XYZ file of C-alpha atoms in Angstrom:
298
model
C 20.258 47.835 18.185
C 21.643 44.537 18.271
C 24.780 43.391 19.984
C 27.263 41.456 18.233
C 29.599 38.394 20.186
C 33.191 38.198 20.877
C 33.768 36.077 17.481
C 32.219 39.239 15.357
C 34.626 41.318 17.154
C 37.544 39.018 16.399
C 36.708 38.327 12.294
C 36.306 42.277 11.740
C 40.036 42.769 14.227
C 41.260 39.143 11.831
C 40.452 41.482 8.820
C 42.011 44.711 9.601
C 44.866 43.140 9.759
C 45.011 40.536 7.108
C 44.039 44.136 4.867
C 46.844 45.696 6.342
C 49.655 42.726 5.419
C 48.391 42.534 1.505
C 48.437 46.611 0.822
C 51.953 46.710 3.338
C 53.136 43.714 0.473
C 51.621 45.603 -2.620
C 53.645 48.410 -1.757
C 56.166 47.044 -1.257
C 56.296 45.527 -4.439
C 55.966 49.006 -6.343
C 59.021 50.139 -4.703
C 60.543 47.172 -6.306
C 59.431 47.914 -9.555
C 60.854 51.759 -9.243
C 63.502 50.617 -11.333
C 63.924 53.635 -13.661
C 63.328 57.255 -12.981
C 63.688 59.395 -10.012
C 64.788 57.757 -6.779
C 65.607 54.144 -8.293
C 68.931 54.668 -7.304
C 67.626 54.725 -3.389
C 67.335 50.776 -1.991
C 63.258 50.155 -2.010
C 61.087 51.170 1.027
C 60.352 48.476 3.210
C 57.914 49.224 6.477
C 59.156 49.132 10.038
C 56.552 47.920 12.298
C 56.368 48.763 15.796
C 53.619 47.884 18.557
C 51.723 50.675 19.817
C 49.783 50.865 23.365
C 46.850 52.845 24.372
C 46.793 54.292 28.022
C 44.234 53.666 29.600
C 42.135 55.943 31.773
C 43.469 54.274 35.502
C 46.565 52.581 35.694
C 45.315 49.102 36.189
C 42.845 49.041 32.854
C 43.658 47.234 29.796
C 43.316 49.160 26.723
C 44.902 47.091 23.944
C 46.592 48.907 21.093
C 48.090 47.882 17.683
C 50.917 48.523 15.433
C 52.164 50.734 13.877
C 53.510 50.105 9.848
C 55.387 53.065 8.533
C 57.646 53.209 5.429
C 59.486 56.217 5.415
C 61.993 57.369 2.489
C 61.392 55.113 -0.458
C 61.551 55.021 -4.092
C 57.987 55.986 -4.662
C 56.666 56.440 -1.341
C 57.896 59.550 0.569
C 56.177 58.326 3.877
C 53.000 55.420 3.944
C 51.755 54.762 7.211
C 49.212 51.696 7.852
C 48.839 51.234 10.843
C 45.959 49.061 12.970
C 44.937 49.056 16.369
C 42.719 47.340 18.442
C 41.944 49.178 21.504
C 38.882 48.745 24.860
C 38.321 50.005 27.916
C 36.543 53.084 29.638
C 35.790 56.357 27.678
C 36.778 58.901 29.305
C 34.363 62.367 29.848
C 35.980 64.081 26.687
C 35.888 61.101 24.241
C 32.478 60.242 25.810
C 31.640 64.343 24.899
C 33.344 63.694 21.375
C 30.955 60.515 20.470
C 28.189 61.985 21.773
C 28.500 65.578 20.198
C 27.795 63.417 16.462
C 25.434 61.696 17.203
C 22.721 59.903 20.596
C 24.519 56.639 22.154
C 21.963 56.019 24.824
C 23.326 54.888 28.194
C 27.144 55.963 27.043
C 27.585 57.718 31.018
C 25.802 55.089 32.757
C 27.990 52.090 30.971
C 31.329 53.932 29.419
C 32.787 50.708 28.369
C 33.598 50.429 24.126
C 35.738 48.289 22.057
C 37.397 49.522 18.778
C 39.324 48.173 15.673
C 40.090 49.587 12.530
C 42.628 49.898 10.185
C 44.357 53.322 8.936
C 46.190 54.622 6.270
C 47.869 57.674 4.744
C 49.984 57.651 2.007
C 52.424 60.909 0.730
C 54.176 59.968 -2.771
C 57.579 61.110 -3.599
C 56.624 62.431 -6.913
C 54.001 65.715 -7.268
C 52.263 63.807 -9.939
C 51.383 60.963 -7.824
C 48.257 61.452 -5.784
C 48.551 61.428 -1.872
C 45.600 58.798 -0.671
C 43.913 57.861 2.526
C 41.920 55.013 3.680
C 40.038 53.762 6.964
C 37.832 50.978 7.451
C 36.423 50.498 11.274
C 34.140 48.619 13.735
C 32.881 50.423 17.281
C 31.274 49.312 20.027
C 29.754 49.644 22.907
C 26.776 48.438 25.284
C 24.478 49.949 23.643
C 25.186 48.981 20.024
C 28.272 48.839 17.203
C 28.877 50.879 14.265
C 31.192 50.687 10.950
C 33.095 53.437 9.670
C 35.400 54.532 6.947
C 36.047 55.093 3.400
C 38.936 56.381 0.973
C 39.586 59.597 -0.742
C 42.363 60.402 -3.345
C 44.488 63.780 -2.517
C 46.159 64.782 -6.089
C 48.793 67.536 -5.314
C 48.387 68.319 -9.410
C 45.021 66.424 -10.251
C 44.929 64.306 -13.142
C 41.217 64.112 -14.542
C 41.774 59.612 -15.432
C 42.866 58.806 -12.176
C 39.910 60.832 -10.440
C 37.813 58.230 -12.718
C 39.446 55.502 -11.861
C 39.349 55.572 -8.365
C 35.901 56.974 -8.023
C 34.448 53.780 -10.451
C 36.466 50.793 -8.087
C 34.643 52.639 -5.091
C 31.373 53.029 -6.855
C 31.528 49.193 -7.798
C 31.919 48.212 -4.156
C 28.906 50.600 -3.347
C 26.755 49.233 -5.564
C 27.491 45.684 -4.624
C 25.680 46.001 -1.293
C 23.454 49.065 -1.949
C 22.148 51.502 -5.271
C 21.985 54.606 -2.636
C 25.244 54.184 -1.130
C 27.733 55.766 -3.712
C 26.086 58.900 -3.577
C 24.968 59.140 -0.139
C 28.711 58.597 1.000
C 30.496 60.306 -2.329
C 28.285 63.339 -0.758
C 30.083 62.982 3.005
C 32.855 62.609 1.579
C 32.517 65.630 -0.317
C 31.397 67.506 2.883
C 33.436 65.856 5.201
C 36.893 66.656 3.950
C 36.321 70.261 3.096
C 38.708 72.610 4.711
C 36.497 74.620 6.239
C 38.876 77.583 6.913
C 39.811 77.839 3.263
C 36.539 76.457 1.791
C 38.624 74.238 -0.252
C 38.114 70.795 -0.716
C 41.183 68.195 0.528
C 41.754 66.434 -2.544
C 38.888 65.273 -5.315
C 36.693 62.949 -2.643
C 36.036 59.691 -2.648
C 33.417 57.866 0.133
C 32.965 58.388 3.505
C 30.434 57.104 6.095
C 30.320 56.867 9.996
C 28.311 55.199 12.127
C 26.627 52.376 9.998
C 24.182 49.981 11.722
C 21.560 48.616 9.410
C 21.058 46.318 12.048
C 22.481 43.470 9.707
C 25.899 43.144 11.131
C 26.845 40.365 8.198
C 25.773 42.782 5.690
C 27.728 46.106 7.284
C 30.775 44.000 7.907
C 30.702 42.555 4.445
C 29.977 46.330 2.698
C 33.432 47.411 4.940
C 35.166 44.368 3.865
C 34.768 45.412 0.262
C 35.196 49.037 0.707
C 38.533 47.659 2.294
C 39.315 45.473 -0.349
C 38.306 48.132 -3.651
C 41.600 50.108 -2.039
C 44.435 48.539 -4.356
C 42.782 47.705 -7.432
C 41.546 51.835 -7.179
C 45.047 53.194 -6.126
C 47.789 50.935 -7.004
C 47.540 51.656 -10.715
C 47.262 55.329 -10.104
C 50.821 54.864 -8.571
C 51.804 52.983 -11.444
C 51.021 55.044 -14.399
C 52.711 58.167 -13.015
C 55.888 56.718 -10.663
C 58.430 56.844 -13.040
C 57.520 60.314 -14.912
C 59.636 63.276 -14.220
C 58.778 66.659 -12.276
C 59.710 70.093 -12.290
C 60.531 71.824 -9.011
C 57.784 73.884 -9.060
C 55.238 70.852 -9.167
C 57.493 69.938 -5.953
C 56.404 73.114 -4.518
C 52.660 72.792 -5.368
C 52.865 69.384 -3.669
C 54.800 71.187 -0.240
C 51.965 73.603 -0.332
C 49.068 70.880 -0.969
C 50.852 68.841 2.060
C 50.172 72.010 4.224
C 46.549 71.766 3.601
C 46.024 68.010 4.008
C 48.253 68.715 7.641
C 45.806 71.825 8.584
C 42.719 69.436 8.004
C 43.689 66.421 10.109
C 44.896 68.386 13.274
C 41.884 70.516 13.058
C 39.137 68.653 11.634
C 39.708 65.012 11.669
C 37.338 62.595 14.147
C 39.662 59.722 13.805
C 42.842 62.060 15.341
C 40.555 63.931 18.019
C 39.438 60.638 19.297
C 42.773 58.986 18.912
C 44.539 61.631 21.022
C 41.310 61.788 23.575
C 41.392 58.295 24.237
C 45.182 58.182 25.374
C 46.265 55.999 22.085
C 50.173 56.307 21.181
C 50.275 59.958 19.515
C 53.192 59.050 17.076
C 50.163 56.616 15.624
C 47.512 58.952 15.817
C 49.764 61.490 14.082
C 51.043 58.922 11.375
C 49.021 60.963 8.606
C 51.039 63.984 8.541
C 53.253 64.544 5.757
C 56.944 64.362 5.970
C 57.583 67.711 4.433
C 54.869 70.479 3.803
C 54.873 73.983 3.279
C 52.926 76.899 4.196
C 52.206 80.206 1.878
């Protein structure tokens, strides 16, 4: 596996967060338009952004960190969290045990040293007829080789059959830009990855997911995760826009308290990205950004 140079590792961090200002504007923008309907008497959402640290394993180690961009209480957005983070250091024994559990990373305990950006996202809508969305691009490394990671998947609290189409064909198209395999190889992990094991239930109606990608072209795997990245908005925003202004009934409200429940039960249990997040001392109100704000449980 190849190495890549400091430069790579700055263009794919440069990304991350140039992604993160243009959906953090977009969104913005939507609570704008919430002129009519439920909530438009509320102010729009803005996002707060905070810095976040990581700790690292001795006192004296730098271990970078990120910030945090959170919109809570909006017109159309209940709670959005997109939040990047940059973070190095020394893996610890449990990450180390966490990496290595998925998958061989020769020489991990001899040379614990990694490096990892990404960006993160979780969005929970005000309205029940509004899908609930998540997205995560990321690059990893360490001495013995990087990987990218990530994908998107659409959570419908009350699924709508169009915007499952939609969203599926703007990921598809960014598939098939770099490879004819990928869209079903990673529609299939995302199928299997976020199924709630416990209730065999999927989390929502999938999307892609992969882990772990090192064709050994880093141009090409950073430019397939740029596009995944950048198939988000034209996939979701819509989605948000054909359904913000409709109104609900109470008991969609309590279908989408219940759904919440789920999608909360599946990241504290089953999630990579919040095991290794919390393993690796990063700032736990980040890590813990993709809870919902309200959720019930049966």
């Amino acid at each position: 596996m190849t190495d890549v140079a400091e430069s790579e590792k700055t263009r794919a961090k440069d990304w991350f967060e140039g992604l993160r200002d243009r959906i953090c504007a977009a969104f913005e923008a939507l609570e704008t338009a919430q002129d009519t309907g439920p909530f438009a008497d509320l102010p729009p959402g803005r996002f707060d952004r905070r810095e976040t640290r990581r700790v690292g394993a001795a006192a004296d180690e730098e271990a970078g960190g990120g910030v945090m961009a959170v919109m809570r209480g909006g017109r159309v957005f209940e709670k959005v969290g997109v939040n990047v983070s940059t973070v190095f250091g020394i893996l610890a024994p449990e990450a180390r045990r966490s990496l290595t559990a998925r998958k061989e990373i020769p020489g991990l305990d001899a040379d614990p040293r990694f490096w990892a950006s990404g960006i993160s996202l979780v969005a929970h809508l005000r309205s029940p007829l509004t899908p609930a969305v998540h997205m995560n691009t990321r690059m990893f490394w360490t001495p013995a080789g990087w990987w990218f990671g990530g994908g998107a998947d659409l959570n419908p609290m009350i699924e709508d059959p169009a915007d499952t189409t939609h969203f599926h064909a703007g990921l598809r198209a960014a598939c098939d830009a770099h490879d004819p395999a990928y869209y079903s190889r990673f529609k299939a992990w995302a199928d299997d990855y976020f199924l709630i094991r416990h209730w065999n239930e999927p989390r929502g109606v999938g999307g892609v997911f992969y882990d772990d990608l090192c064709t050994g072209d880093w141009e090409a795997d950073f430019a397939f995760t740029r596009d995944i990245g950048a198939a988000f908005l034209p996939a979701y925003a819509p989605l948000v826009e054909r359904h913000m202004r409709r109104p609900w009934t109470e008991a969609q409200r309590e279908i989408q308290l219940v759904k919440r429940g789920r999608y909360a039960e599946f990241n504290l249990v089953y999630d990579r990205g919040t095991q290794f997040g919390l393993r690796t001392g990063h700032n736990p109100e980040a890590v813990l950004m993709s809870l919902p704000p309200v959720a019930k449980w049966p």
